XYZ file of C-alpha atoms in Angstrom:
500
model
C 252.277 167.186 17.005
C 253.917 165.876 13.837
C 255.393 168.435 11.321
C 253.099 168.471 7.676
C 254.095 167.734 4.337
C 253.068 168.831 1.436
C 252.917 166.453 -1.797
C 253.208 167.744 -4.879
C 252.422 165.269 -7.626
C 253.935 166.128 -10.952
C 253.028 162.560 -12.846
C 250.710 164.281 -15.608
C 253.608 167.002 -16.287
C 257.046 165.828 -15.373
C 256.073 162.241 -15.804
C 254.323 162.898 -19.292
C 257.504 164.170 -20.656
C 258.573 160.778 -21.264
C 258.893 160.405 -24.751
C 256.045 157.078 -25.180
C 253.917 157.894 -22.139
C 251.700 160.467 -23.550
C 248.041 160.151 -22.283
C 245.040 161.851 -23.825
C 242.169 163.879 -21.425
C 240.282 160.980 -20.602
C 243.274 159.174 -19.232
C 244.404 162.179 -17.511
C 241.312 162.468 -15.572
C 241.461 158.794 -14.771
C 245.121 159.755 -13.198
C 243.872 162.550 -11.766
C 240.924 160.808 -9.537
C 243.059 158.389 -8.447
C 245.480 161.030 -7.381
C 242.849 162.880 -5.407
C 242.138 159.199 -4.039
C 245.860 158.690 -2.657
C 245.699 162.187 -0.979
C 247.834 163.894 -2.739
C 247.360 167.755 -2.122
C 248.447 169.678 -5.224
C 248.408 167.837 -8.679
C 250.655 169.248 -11.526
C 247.766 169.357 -14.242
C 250.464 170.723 -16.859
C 252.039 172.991 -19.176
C 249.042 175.320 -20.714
C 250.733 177.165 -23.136
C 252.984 174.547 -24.247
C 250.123 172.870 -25.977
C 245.559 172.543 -26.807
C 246.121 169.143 -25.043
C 247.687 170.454 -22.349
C 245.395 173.211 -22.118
C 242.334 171.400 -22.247
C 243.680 168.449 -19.733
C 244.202 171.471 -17.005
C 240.619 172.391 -17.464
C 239.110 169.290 -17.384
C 241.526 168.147 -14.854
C 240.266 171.213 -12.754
C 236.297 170.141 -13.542
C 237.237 166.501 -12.630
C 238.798 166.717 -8.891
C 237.392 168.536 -5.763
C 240.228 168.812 -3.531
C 243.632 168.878 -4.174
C 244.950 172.315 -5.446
C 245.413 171.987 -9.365
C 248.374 173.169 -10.422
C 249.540 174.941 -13.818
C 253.428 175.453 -15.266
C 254.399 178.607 -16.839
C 257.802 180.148 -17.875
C 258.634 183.762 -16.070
C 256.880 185.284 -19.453
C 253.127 187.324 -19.259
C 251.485 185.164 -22.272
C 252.236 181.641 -20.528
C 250.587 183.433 -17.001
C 247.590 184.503 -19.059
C 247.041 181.026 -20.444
C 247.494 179.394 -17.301
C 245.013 181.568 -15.884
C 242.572 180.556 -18.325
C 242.849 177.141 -18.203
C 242.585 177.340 -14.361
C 239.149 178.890 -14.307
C 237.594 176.078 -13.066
C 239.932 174.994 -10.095
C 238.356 174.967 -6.801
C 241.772 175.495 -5.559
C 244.440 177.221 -8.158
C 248.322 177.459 -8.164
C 250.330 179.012 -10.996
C 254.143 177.458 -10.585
C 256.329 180.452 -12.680
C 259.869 180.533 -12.488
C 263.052 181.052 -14.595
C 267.062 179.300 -13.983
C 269.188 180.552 -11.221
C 272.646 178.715 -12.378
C 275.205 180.783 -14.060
C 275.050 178.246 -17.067
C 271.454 178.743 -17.872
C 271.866 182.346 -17.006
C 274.741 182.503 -19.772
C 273.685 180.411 -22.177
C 269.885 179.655 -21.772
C 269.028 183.368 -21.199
C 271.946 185.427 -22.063
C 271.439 187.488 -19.089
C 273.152 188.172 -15.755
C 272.261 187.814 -12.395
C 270.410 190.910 -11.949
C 267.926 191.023 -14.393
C 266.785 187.713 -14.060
C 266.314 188.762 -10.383
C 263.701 191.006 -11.576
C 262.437 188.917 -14.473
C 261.747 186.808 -11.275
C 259.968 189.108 -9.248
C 258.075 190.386 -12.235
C 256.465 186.901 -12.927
C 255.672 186.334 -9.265
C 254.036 189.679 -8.918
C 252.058 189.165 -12.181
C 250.888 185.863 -11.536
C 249.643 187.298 -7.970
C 247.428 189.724 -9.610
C 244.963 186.491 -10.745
C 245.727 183.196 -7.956
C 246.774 183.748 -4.116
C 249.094 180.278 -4.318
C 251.742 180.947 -6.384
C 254.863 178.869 -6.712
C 258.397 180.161 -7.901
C 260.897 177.461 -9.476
C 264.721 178.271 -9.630
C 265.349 176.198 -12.446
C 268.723 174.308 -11.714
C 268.773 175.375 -8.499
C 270.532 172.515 -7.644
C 273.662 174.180 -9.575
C 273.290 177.585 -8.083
C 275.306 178.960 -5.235
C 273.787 179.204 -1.830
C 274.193 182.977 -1.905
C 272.651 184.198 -5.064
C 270.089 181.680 -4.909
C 269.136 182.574 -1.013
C 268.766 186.311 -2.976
C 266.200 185.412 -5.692
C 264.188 183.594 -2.662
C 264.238 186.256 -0.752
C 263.000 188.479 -3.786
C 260.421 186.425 -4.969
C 258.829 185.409 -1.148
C 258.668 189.685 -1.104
C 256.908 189.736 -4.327
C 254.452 187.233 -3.016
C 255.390 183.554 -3.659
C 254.246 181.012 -1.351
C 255.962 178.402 -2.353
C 259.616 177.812 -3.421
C 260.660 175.301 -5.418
C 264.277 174.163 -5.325
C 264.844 171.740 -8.134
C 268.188 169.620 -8.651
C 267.232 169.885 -12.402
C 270.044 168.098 -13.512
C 270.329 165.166 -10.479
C 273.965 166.514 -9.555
C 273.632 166.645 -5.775
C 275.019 164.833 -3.185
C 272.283 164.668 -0.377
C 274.127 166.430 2.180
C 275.035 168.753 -0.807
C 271.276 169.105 -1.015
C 270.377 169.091 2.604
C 272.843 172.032 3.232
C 271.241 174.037 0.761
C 267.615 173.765 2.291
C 269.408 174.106 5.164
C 270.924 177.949 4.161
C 268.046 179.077 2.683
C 265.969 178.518 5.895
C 268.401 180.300 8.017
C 268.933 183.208 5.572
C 265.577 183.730 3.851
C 263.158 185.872 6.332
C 260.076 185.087 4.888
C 260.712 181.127 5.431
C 261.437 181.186 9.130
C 258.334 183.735 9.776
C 255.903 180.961 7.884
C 254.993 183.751 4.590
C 256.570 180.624 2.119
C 257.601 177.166 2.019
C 260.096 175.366 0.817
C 259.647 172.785 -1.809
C 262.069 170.042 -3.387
C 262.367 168.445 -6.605
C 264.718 166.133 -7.539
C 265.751 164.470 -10.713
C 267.388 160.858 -10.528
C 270.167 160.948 -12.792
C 272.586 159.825 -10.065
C 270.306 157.828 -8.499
C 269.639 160.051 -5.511
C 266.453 161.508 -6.056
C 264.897 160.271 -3.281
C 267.905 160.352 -0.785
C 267.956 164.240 -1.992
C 264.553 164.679 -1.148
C 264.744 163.810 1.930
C 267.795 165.588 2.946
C 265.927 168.470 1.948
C 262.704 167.589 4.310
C 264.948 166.724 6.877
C 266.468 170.439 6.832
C 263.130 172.263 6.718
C 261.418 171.471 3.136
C 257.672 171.497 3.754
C 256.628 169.942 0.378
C 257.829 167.653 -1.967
C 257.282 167.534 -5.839
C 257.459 163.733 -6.797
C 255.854 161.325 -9.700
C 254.084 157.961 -9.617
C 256.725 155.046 -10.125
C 259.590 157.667 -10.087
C 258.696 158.416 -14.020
C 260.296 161.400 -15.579
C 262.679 162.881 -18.120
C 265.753 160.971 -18.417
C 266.081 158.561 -15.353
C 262.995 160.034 -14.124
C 261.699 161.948 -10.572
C 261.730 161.223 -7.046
C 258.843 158.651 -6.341
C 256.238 159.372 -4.505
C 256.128 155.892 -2.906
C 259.382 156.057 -1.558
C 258.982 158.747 0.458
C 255.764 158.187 1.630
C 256.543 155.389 2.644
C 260.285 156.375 4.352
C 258.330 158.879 6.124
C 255.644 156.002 7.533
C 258.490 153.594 8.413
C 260.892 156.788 9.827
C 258.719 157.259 13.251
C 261.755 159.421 14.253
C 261.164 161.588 11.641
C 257.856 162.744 12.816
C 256.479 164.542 9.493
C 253.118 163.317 8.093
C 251.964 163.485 4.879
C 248.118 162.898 3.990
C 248.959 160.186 1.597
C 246.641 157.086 2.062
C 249.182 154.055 1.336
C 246.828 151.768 0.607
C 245.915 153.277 -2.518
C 250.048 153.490 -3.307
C 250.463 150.185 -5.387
C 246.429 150.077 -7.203
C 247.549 153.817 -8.152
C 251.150 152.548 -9.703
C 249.792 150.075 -11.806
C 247.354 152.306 -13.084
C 249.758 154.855 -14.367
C 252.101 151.983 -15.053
C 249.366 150.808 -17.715
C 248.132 153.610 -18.543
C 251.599 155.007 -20.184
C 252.611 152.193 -21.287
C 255.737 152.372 -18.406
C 256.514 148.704 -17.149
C 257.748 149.208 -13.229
C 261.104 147.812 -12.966
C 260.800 144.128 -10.870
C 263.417 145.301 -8.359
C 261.686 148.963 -8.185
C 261.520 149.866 -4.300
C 257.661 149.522 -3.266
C 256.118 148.483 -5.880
C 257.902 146.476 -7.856
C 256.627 142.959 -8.285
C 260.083 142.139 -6.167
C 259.623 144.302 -3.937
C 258.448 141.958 -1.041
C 259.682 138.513 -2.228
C 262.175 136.419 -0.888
C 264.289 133.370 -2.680
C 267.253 133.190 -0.571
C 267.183 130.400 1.711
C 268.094 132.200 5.075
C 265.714 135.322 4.027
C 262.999 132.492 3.476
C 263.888 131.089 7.022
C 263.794 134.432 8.487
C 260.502 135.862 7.412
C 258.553 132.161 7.863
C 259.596 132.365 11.234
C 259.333 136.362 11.458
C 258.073 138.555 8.994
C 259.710 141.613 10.313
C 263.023 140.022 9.992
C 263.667 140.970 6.738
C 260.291 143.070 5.610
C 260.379 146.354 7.224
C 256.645 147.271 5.267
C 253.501 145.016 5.202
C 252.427 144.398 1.581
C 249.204 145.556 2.700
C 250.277 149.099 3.945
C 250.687 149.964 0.059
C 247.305 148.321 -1.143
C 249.464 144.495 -1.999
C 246.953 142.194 -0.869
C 247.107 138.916 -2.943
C 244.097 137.429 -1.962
C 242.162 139.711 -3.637
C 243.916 140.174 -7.048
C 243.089 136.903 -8.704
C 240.065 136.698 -10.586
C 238.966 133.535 -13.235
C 237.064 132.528 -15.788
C 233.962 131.876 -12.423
C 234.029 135.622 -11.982
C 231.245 137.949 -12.890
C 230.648 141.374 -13.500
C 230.889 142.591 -10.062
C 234.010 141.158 -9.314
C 235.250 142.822 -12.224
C 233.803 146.407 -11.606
C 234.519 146.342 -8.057
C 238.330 145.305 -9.084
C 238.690 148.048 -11.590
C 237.141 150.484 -9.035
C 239.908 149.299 -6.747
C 242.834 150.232 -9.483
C 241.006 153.762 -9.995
C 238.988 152.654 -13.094
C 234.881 153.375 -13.290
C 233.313 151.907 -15.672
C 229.283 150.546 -15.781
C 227.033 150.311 -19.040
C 228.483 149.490 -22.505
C 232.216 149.832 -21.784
C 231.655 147.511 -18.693
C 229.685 144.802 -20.716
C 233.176 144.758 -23.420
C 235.670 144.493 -20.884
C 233.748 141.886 -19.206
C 233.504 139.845 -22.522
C 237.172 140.631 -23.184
C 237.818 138.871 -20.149
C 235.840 136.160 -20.161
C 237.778 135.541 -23.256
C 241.197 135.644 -21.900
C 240.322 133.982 -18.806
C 239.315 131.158 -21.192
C 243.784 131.109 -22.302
C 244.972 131.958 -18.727
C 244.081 129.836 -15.469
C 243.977 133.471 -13.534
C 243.723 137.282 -14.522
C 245.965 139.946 -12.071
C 245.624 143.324 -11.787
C 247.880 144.216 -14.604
C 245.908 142.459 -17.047
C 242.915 144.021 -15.802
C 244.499 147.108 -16.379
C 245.473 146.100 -20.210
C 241.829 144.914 -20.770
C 240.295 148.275 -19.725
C 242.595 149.999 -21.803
C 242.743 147.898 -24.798
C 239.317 149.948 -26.418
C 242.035 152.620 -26.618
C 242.747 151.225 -30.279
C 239.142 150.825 -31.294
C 239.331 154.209 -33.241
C 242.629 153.355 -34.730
C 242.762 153.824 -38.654
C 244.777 150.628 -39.025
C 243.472 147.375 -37.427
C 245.014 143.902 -37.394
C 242.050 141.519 -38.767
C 244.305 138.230 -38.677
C 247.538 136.427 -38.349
C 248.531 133.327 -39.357
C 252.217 132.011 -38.692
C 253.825 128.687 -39.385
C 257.231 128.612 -37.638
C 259.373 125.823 -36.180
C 263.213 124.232 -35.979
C 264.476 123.575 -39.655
C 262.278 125.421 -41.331
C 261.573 129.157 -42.416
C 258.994 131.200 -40.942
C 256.404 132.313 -42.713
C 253.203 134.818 -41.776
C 250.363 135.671 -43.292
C 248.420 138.466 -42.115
C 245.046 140.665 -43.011
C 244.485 143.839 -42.262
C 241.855 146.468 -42.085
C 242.271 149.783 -43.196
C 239.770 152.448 -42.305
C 237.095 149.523 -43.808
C 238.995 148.236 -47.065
C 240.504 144.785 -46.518
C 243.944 143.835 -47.222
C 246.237 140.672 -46.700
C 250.242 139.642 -47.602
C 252.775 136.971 -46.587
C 256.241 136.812 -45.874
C 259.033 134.598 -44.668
C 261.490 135.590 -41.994
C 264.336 134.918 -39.632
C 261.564 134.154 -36.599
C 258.334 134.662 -36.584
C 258.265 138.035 -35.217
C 260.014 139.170 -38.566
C 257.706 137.276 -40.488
C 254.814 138.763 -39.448
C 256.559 142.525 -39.688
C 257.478 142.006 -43.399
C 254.466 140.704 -44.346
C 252.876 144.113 -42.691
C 255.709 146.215 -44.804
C 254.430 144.540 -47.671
C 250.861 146.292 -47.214
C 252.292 149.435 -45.345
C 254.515 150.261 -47.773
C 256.749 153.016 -46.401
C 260.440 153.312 -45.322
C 260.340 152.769 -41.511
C 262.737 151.559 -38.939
C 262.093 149.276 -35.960
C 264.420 151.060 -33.709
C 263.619 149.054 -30.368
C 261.632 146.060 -29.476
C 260.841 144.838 -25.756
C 258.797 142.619 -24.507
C 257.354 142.477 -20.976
C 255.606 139.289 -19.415
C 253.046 140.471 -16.885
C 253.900 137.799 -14.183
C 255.286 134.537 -14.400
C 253.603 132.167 -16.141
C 253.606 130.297 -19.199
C 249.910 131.299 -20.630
C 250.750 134.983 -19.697
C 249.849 138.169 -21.558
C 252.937 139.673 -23.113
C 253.286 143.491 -23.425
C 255.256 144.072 -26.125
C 257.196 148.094 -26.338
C 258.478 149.296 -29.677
C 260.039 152.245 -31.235
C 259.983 152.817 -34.866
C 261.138 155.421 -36.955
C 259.625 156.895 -39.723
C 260.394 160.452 -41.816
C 262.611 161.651 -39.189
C 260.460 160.843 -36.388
C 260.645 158.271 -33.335
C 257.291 156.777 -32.700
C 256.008 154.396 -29.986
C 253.896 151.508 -29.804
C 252.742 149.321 -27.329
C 250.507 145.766 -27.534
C 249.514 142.926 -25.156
C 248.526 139.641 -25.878
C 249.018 136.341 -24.776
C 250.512 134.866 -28.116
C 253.712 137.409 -28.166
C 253.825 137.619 -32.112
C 250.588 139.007 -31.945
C 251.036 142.007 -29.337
C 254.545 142.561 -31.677
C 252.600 143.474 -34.420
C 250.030 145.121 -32.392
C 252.566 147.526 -31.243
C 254.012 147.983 -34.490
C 250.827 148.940 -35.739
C 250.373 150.793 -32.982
C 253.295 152.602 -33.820
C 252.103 153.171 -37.725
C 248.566 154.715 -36.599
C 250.684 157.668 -35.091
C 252.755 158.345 -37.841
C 252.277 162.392 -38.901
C 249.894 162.466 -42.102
């Protein structure tokens, strides 16, 4: 019998951190579902204390999924346990995930402590949080960082105070997998209460290196019994280990014999989603799921796989829900097809909202010969900006070679109409100074990137910006098949979050 682990999805925490990829509670329950859908078995709701969103997306999160054990963060303080427990109220299944860093660094200079008392600043959160959830987790922040001694200590303590779960994060992506393997490997053999089955061990792994992944499965491989990963890898800085990856590793590895529950089908529908729903393009090359992932140009690999697949693809698209036969919809398609498409990506939707996505399109199936999944995705979430103060009402842009650009655009704001033109170097910059000239205020386009969903010439563009405004970094996103457009979409985007 195969060996079980655990997955620990951290997308709507870890993931969220990334500055621009910010959902709101609606969205978060869409992620959620679709998490419960996959199979994954705990789901990192978030950070209570740290804000109302948060708070409220834990509790609704809880309401929303029947399953999967919900998961709350907390620091190794009283006030963030009480909050957690709060929001929890409604899990069917509740974890509270304390913990404090184990490194000498943040010991020094994060806490200005020593090794001893945050021992017992350890044990004391553990112990607390036991008094209100059975399931409670214990992070050593920066474990990754700590020596194999003192950390093997603190496990020891806090699997005695009652933890069930330890989480050994390589905050900082330093590790070396056998670096990383080797500690797993000394904690097992010198921790009782891991051997005798009282906790588990649990990775997670940052990618700063690159070896998130490679680290996370060292540490499975050396006794690890869950893994704390994020959809599409996202996360602070170069992001988290990916779910996909080792879901699938651990499908592909029959020598490894460890199972998870993940159903990989659902593994590419779910990566869009998130993909679209924060805004987060997946990188072409990205192992998986990336739109690369399974294609082949080179001659010899094209030789190879016409003759045998499994000459140089190792997965079947279809394992991880690729199946292009059934991604294309036109202009020919009705409502069904559309509803039973977005059902397949994780998206309900009947009634009202149904009827205007449908209608939205009909009307972009009218500019593009055939719609994917990604613009499906774009269309379901373009009513996101329905509520937004500022609206684009036109745009008008005469450009060409030889002479200047000029734009004239009209916009609505919150009901009062007003319009401007500019010229420009482009039409992009056009069309953004004649916006400045109605939003006047002293803002800073800091980045601009645009995205083409697939390949064509009558594609939608997604268009990613970054402006600056009073000391703040904002983001902005828009999508459109004329790419002037969906730039000042986003830049609008961008202005309707500026702090009042």
């Amino acid at each position: 019998m195969n060996d079980r682990l655990f997955i620990f999805d951290t997308t709507l925490r870890d993931g969220e951190q990334v500055p621009g990829c910010q959902l709101n509670t609606i969205e978060k329950i869409q992620v959620a579902k679709q998490l419960e859908a996959l199979g994954v078995d705990v789901i990192e709701a978030g950070f209570p204390i740290s804000s109302p969103g948060d708070f409220n997306s834990v509790i609704e999160i809880s309401k929303a999924v029947t399953w999967p054990t919900i998961c709350a963060l907390t620091r190794a303080v009283q006030k963030d346990i009480d909050v957690a427990v709060e929001a929890l109220q409604y899990a069917k299944h509740k974890r509270i995930h304390t913990g404090i860093g184990t490194s000498d660094s943040h010991i020094k200079y994060k806490f200005n402590s020593n090794r001893e008392e945050i021992i017992q600043r350890a044990v004391a959160a553990v112990k607390y949080a036991k008094r209100f959830v059975d399931d409670v987790e214990f992070y050593a922040e920066d474990a990754g960082r700590t020596d194999n001694e003192y950390l093997a200590r603190v496990i020891d303590a806090v699997v005695k105070a009652g933890a069930t779960v330890c989480n050994i994060p390589d905050t900082t992506g330093y590790c070396l997998p056998q670096e990383f393997g080797q500690k797993i490997k000394y904690l097992m053999e010198h921790v009782d209460g891991l051997s005798d089955g009282r906790a588990i061990l649990s990775t997670h792994c940052h990618n700063d290196l690159g070896m998130a992944t490679a680290n996370t499965i060292a540490g499975i491989l050396n006794g690890a019994r869950q893994a704390e990963v994020t959809i599409n890898g996202i996360g602070e800085r170069a992001g988290n280990t990916s779910l996909e990856e080792v879901a699938m590793i651990l499908k592909c590895h029959k020598g490894i014999a460890i199972d998870t529950n993940i159903n990989t089908q659902k593994i590419y529908p779910t990566s869009r989603l998130v993909s679209s729903l924060m805004n987060m393009p997946v990188q072409p090359n990205k192992a998986i799921v990336g739109r690369n992932a399974f294609a082949h140009s080179s001659g010899i690999h094209q030789d190879g796989v016409l003759k045998n697949v499994q000459t140089y693809e190792i997965i079947d698209p279809k394992d991880v829900g690729i199946d292009d036969n059934s991604i294309v919809l036109t202009a020919r398609s009705g409502r069904a097809a559309l509803k039973h498409r977005l059902s397949v990506l994780g998206v309900d939707m009947d009634g009202e909202a149904l009827d205007k996505t449908y209608q939205a399109f009909l009307r972009l199936a009218d500019q593009k010969k055939e719609i994917n999944d990604d613009d499906i995705l774009m269309l379901a979430g373009a009513d996101r900006t329905a509520a937004h103060a500022i609206q684009l009402d036109y745009l008008q842009v005469t450009t060409g070679m030889g002479v200047k650009s000029v734009a004239c655009i009209g916009l609505d704001i919150t009901g009062e109409k007003f319009e401007a033109s500019a010229s420009g170097n482009g039409p992009v910059d056009a069309a953004i100074k004649a916006l400045k000239c109605i939003i006047r205020r002293q803002m800073t386009l800091k980045e601009f990137t645009i995205q083409a969903i697939s390949k064509g010439s009558d594609d939608v563009g997604k268009v990613h910006m970054q402006v600056e405004y009073d000391g703040h970094v904002y983001y902005g996103f828009g999508a459109n098949t004329d790419i002037v457009t969906a730039s000042v979409e986003a830049y609008i985007d961008c202005i309707n979050k500026f702090k009042k």
